[in-house]
CSV table of C-alpha atoms in Angstrom, one decimal:
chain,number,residue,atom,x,y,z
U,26,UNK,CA,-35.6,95.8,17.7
U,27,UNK,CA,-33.8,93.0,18.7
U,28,UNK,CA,-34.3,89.6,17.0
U,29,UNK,CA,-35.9,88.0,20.5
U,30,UNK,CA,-38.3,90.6,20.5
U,31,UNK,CA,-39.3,90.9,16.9
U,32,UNK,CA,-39.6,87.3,17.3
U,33,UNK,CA,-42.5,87.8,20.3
U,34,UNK,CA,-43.8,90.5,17.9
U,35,UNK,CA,-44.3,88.2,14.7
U,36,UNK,CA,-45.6,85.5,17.2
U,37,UNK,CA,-48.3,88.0,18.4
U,38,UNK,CA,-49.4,89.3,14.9
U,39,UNK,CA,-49.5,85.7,14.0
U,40,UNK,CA,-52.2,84.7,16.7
U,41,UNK,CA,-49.7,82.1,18.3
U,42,UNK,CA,-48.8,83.2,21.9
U,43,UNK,CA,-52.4,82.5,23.9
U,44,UNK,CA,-54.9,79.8,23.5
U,45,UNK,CA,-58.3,80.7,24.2
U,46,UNK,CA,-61.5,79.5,25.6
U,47,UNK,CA,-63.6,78.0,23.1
U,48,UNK,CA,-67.1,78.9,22.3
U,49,UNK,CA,-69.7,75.9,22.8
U,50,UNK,CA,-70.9,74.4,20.0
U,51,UNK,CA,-75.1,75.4,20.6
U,52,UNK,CA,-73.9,79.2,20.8
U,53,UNK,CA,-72.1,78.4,17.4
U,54,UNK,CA,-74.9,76.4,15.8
U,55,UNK,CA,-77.0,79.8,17.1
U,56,UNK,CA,-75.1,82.1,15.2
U,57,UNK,CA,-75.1,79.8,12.1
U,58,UNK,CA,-79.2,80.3,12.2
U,59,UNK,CA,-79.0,83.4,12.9
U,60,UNK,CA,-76.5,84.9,10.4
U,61,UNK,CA,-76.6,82.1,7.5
U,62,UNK,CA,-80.3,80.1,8.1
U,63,UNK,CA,-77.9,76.8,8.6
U,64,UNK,CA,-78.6,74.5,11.0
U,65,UNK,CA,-77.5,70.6,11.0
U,66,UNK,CA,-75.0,68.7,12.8
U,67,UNK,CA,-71.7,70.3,13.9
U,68,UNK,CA,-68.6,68.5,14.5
U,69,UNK,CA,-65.4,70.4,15.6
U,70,UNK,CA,-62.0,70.0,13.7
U,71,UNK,CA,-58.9,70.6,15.6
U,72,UNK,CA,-56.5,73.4,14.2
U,73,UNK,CA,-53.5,75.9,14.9
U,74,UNK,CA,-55.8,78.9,16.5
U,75,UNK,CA,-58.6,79.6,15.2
U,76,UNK,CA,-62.4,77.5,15.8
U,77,UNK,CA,-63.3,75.3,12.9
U,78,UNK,CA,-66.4,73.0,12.8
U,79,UNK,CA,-67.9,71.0,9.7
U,80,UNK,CA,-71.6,71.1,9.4
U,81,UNK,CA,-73.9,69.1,7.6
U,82,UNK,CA,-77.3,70.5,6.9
U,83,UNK,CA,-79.1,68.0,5.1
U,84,UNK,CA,-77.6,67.1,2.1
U,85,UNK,CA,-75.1,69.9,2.0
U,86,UNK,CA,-71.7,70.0,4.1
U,87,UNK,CA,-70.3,73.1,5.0
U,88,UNK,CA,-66.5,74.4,6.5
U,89,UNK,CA,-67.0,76.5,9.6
U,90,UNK,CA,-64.6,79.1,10.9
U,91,UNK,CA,-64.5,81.2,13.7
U,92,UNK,CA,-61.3,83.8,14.7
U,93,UNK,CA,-59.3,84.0,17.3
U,94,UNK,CA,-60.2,86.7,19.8
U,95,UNK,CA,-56.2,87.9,19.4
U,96,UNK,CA,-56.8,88.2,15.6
U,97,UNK,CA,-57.2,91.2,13.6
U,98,UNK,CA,-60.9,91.2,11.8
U,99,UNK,CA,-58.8,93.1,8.9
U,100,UNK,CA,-56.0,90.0,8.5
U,101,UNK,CA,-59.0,87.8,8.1
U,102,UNK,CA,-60.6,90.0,5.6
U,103,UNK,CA,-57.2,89.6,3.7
U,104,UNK,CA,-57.6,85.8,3.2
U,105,UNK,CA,-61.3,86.5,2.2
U,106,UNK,CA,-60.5,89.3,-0.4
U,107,UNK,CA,-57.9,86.8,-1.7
U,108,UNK,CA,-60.5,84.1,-2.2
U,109,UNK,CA,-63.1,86.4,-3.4
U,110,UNK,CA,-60.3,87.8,-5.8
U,111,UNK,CA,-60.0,84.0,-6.9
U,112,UNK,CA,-63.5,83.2,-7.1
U,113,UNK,CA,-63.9,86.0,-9.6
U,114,UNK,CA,-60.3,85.6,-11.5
U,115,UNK,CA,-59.8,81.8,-12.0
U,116,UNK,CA,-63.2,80.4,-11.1
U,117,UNK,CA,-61.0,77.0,-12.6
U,118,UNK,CA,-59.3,76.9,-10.0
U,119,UNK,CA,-60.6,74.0,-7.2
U,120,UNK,CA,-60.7,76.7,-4.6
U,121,UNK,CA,-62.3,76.6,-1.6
U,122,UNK,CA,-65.4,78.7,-1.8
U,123,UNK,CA,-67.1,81.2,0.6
U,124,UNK,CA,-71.0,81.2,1.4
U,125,UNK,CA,-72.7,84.3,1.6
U,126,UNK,CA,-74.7,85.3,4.8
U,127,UNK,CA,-78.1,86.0,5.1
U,128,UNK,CA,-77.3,90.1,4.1
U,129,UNK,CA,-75.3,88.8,1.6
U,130,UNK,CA,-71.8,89.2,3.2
U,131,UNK,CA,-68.8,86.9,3.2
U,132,UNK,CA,-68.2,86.8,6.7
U,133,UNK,CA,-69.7,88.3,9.9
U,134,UNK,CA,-68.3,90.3,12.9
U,135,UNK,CA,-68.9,88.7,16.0
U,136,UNK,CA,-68.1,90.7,19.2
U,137,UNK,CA,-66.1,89.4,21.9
U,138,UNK,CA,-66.8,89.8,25.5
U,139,UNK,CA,-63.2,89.1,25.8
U,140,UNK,CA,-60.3,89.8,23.5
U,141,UNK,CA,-58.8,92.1,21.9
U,142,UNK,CA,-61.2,92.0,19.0
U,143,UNK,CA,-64.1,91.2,17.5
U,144,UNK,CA,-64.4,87.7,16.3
U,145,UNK,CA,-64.9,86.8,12.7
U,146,UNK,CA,-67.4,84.4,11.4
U,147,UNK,CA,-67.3,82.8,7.8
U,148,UNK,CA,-69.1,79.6,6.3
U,149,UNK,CA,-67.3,77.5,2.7
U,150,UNK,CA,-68.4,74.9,0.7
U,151,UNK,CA,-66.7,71.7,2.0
U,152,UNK,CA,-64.8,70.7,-0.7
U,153,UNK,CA,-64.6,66.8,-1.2
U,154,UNK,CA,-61.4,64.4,-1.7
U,155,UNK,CA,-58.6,63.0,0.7
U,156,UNK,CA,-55.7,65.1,2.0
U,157,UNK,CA,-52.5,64.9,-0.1
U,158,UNK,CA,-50.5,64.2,3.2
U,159,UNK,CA,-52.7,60.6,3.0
U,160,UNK,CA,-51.6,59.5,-0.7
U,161,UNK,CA,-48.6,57.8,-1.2
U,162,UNK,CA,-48.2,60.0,-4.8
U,163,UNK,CA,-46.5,58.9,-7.8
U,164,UNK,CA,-44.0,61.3,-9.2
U,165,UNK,CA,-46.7,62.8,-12.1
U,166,UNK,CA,-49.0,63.4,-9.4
U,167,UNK,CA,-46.3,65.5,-7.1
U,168,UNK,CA,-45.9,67.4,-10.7
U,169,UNK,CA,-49.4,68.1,-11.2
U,170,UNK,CA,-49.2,69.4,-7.4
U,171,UNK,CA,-46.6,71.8,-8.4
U,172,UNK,CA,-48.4,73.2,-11.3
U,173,UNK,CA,-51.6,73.4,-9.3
U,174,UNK,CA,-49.5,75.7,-7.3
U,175,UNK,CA,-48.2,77.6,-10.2
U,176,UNK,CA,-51.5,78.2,-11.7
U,177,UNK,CA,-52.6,79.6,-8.1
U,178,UNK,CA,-49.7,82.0,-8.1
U,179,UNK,CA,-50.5,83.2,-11.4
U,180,UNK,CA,-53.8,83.8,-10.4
U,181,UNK,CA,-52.7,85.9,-7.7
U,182,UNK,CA,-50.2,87.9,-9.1
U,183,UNK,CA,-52.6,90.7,-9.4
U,184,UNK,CA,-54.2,90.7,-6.0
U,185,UNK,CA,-53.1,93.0,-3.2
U,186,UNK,CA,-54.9,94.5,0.2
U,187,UNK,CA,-54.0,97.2,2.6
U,188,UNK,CA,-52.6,94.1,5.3
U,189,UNK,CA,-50.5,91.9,2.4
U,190,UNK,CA,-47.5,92.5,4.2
U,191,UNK,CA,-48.6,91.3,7.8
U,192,UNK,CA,-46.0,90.1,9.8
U,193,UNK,CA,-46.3,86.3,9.4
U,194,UNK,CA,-43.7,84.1,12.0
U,195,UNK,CA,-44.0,81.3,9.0
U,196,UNK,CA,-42.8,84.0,6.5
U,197,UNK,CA,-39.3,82.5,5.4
U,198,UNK,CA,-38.5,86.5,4.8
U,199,UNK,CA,-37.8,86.9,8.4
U,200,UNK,CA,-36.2,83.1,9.2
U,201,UNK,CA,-33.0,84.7,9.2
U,202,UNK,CA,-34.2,86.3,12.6
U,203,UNK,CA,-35.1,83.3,13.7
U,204,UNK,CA,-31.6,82.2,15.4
U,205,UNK,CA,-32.8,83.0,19.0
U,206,UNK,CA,-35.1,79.8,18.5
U,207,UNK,CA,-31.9,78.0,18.9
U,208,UNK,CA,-32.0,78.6,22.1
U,209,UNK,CA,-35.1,76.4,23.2
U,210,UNK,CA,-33.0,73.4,21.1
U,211,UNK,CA,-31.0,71.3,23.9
U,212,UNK,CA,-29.3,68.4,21.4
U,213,UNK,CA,-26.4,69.3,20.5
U,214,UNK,CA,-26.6,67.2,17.2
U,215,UNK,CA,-29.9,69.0,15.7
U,216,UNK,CA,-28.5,72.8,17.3
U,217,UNK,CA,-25.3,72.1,14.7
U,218,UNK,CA,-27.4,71.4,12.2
U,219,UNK,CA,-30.1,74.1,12.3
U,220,UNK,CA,-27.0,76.2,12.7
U,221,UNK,CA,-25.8,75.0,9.4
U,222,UNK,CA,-28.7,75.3,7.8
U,223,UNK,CA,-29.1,79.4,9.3
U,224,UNK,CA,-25.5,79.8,7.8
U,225,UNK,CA,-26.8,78.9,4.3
U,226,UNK,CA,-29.6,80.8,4.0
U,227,UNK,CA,-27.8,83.6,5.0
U,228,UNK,CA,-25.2,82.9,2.5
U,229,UNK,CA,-26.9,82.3,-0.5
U,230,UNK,CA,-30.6,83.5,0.4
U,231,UNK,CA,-30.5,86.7,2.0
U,232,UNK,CA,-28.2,88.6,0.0
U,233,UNK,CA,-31.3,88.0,-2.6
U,234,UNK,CA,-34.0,89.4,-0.8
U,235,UNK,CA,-34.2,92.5,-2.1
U,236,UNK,CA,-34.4,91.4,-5.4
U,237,UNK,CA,-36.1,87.7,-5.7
U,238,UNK,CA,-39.7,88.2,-7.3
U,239,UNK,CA,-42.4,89.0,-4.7
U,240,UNK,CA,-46.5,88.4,-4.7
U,241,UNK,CA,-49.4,87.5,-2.0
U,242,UNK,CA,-49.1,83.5,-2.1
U,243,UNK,CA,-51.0,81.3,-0.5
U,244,UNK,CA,-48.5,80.9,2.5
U,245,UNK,CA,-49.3,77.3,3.0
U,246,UNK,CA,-49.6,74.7,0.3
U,247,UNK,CA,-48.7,71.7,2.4
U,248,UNK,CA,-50.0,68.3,1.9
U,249,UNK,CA,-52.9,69.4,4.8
U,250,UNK,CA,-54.2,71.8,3.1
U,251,UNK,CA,-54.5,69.9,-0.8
U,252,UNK,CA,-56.9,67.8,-1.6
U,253,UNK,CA,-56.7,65.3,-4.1
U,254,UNK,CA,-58.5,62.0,-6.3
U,255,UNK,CA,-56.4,59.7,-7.8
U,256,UNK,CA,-58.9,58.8,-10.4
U,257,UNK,CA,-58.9,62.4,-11.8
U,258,UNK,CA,-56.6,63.5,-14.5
U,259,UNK,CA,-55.9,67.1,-12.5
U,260,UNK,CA,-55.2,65.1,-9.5
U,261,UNK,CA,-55.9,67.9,-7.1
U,262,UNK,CA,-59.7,68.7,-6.3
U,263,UNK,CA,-59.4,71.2,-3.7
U,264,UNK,CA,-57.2,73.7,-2.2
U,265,UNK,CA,-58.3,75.1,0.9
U,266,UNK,CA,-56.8,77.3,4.2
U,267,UNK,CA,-55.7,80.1,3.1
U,268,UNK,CA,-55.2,81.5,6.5
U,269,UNK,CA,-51.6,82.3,6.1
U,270,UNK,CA,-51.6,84.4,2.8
U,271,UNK,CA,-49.1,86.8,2.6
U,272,UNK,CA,-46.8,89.0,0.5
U,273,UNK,CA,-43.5,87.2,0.1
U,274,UNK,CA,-40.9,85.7,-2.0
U,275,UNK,CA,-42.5,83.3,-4.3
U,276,UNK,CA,-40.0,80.4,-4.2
U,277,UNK,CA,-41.1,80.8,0.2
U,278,UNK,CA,-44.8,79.8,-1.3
U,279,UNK,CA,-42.9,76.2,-3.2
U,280,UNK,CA,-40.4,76.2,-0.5
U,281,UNK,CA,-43.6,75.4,2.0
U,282,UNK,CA,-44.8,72.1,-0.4
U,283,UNK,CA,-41.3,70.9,-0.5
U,284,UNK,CA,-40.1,70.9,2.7
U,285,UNK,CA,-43.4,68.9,3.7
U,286,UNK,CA,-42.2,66.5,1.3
U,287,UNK,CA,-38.5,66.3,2.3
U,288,UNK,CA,-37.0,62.8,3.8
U,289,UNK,CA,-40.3,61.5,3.0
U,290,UNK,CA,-38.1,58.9,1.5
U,291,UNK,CA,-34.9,58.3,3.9
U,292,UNK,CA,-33.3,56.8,0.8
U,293,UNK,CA,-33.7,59.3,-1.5
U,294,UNK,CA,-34.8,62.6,0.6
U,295,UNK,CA,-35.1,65.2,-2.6
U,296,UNK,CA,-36.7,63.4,-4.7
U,297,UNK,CA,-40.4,64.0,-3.7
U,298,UNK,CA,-39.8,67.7,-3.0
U,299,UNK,CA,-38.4,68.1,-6.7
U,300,UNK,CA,-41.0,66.4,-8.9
U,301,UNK,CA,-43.0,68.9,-6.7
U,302,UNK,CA,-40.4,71.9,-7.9
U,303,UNK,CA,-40.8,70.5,-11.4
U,304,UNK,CA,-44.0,70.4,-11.7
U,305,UNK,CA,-44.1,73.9,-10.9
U,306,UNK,CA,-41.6,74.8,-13.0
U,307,UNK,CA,-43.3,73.3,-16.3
U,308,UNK,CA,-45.9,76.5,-15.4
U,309,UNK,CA,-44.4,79.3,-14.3
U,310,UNK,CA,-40.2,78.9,-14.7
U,311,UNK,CA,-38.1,80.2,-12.3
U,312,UNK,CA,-34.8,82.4,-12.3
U,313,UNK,CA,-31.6,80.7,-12.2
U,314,UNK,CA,-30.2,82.1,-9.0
U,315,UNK,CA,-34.0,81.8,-7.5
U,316,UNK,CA,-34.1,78.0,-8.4
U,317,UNK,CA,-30.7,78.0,-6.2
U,318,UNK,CA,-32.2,79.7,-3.9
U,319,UNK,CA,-35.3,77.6,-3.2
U,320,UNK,CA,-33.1,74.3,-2.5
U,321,UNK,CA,-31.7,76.1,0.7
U,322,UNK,CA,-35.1,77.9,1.6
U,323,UNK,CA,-36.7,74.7,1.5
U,324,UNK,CA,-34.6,73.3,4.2
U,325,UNK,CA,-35.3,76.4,6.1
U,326,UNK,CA,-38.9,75.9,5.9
U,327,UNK,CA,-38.6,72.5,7.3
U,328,UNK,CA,-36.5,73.5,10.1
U,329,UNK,CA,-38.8,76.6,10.8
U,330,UNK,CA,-41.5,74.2,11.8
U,331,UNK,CA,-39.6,71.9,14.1
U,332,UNK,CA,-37.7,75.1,16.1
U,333,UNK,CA,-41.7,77.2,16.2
U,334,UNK,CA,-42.8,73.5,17.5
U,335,UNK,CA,-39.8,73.5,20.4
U,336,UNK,CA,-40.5,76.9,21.1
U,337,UNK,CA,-44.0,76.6,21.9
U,338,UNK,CA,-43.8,73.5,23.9
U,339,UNK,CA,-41.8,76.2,26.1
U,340,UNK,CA,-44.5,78.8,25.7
U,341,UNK,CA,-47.4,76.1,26.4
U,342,UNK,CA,-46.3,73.7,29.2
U,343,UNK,CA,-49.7,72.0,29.3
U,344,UNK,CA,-49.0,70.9,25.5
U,345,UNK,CA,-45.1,70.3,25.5
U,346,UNK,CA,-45.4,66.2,25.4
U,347,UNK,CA,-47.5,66.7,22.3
U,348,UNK,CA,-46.1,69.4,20.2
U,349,UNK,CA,-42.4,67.9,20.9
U,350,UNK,CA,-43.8,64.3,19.6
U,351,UNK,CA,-44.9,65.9,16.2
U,352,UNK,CA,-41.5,68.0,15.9
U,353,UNK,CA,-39.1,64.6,15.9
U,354,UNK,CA,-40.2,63.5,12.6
U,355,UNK,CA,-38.9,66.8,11.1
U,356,UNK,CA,-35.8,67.0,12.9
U,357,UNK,CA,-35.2,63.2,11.6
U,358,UNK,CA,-36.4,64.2,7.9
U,359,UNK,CA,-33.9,67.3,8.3
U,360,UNK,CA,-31.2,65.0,9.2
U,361,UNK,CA,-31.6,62.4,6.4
U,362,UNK,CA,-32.1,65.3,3.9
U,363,UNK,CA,-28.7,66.7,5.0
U,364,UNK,CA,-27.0,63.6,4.5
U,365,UNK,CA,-27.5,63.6,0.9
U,366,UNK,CA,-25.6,65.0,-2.0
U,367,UNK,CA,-27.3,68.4,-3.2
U,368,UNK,CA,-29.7,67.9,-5.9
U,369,UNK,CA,-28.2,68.9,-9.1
U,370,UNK,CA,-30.6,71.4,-10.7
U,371,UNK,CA,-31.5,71.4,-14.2
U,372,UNK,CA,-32.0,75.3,-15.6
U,373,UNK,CA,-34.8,73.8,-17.9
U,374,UNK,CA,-38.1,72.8,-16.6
């Protein structure tokens, strides 16, 4: 298979190519009485693909979700079994919980008059705090973000499912098969330096695939989906959206929290990322050539974003103004980042 096409595949698997109609929120409120006995207020959140409301039912305050109709129920049961897997194993952990339905299950089928499948229906706790991407975090805090993550991949080291090794087009396994996204890049300034960037990951990261240490990870650990309170000693109070969990490199599950922390300070355009990478590190140390490894796989991640971003605008004409404006920050963060020396690793946590 070519890379173009394996390219469409991956984007198909991972729910991305079609946007859909949405269901109105008094059907949704209908199925909430009927499935869970929740009723209350419902306000929609925008996200990537699939529906998802909050609801407050008195004094309680609840995540919705809903599927896409282009989703696979059995990749959605993956991310429940992995939060049912962590709900039983490290009940510590601030983990976004599920709510059982009135027959006791953790999410419910839905059937779609359109689609190619059923939709999938599954209530959480709402889990209080303010996103990590809002806090301007101190150095210790980015640490204790790092070994939050740490103590998450332990947790999971154990956990597999039938559908672990989905095809993901976020999965930094396949970036390297990413180059026809170049294509949809007209400056000639950011094509040379994704190009660069493609050149070292194939340099120093793929020849490590085969062997660099692989689990199910959480898939996204970005400052969206971590919560935090400044006035706790932990730091972070909730972890939630584990809609991209998937078997992988680990250092792809750290490289996803660094790279949304890279040229978050022009000045110094590491720094952030690597108290992040330390913090980490103090939990669960990482192989030498692996540590060498995540430096470059972080900049891929970054990069990953901004080219998926470009290529969708092309996909999704109606949306191009908007998902172009939110890719320019990223290529300016990759650019600043690139400017600077390498960080000089330490092989000691």
């Amino acid at each position: 298979m070519s890379d173009s096409a394996f390219i469409q595949a991956v984007a198909s698997e991972s729910g991305l190519l079609a946007e859909h109609p949405q269901l109105a929120d008094p059907a949704v409120l209908e199925l909430l009485e009927q499935f869970y006995g929740l009723k209350g207020m419902l306000v929609r959140i925008p996200t990537e693909k699939d529906e998802t409301f909050r609801l407050r039912d008195g004094d309680e305050t609840y995540l919705v979700k809903i599927s896409a109709p282009d989703e696979d129920p059995v990749i959605v049961h993956l991310q429940t079994a992995c939060m049912e897997h962590l709900e039983r194993t490290a009940p510590d952990l601030p983990v976004q919980r599920l709510v059982r339905s009135l027959g006791g299950e953790p999410q419910v089928l839905i059937p779609a008059p359109a689609g190619a499948f059923d939709r999938v229906l599954r209530v959480m706790r709402f889990l209080p705090g303010d996103l990590l991407a809002n806090q301007d975090a101190s150095a210790g805090q980015l640490r204790l973000v790092g070994s939050s993550l740490a103590r998450l991949g332990i947790a999971l080291q154990d956990f597999d499912h039938p559908r672990a090794n989905r095809l993901l087009l976020w999965d930094l396994k396949h970036f390297h098969r990413m180059r026809p996204l170049l294509d949809y890049v007209e400056d000639q300034e950011k094509r040379s330096l994704a190009e660069d960037i493609f050149d070292q990951f194939d340099e120093k990261v793929v020849p490590l695939l085969g062997t660099l240490t692989s689990q199910v990870v959480h898939g996204d650990f970005s400052p969206f989906n971590v919560l935090v309170n400044p006035s706790r000693p932990d730091y972070v109070t909730g972890i939630i959206d584990f809609g991209d969990v998937v078997r992988t490199p680990v250092i792809f599950d750290i490289s996803v929290t660094m790279a949304n922390l890279l040229g978050a300070d022009p000045a110094s355009p590491w720094e952030h990322a690597l108290h992040v990478m330390n913090g980490y590190r103090s939990i669960h140390p990482l192989p030498g050539q692996e540590l060498e490894a995540l430096t470059v796989s972080a900049q891929a991640r970054l990069l990953l974003r901004a080219l998926i971003t470009q290529w969708r605008a092309s996909q999704l004409p109606q949306r191009r103004d908007y998902l172009l404006s939110h890719s320019k920050p990223d290529w300016d963060r990759l650019a600043s980042t690139a400017a600077a020396p390498a960080p000089e690793l330490s092989f000691t946590p």
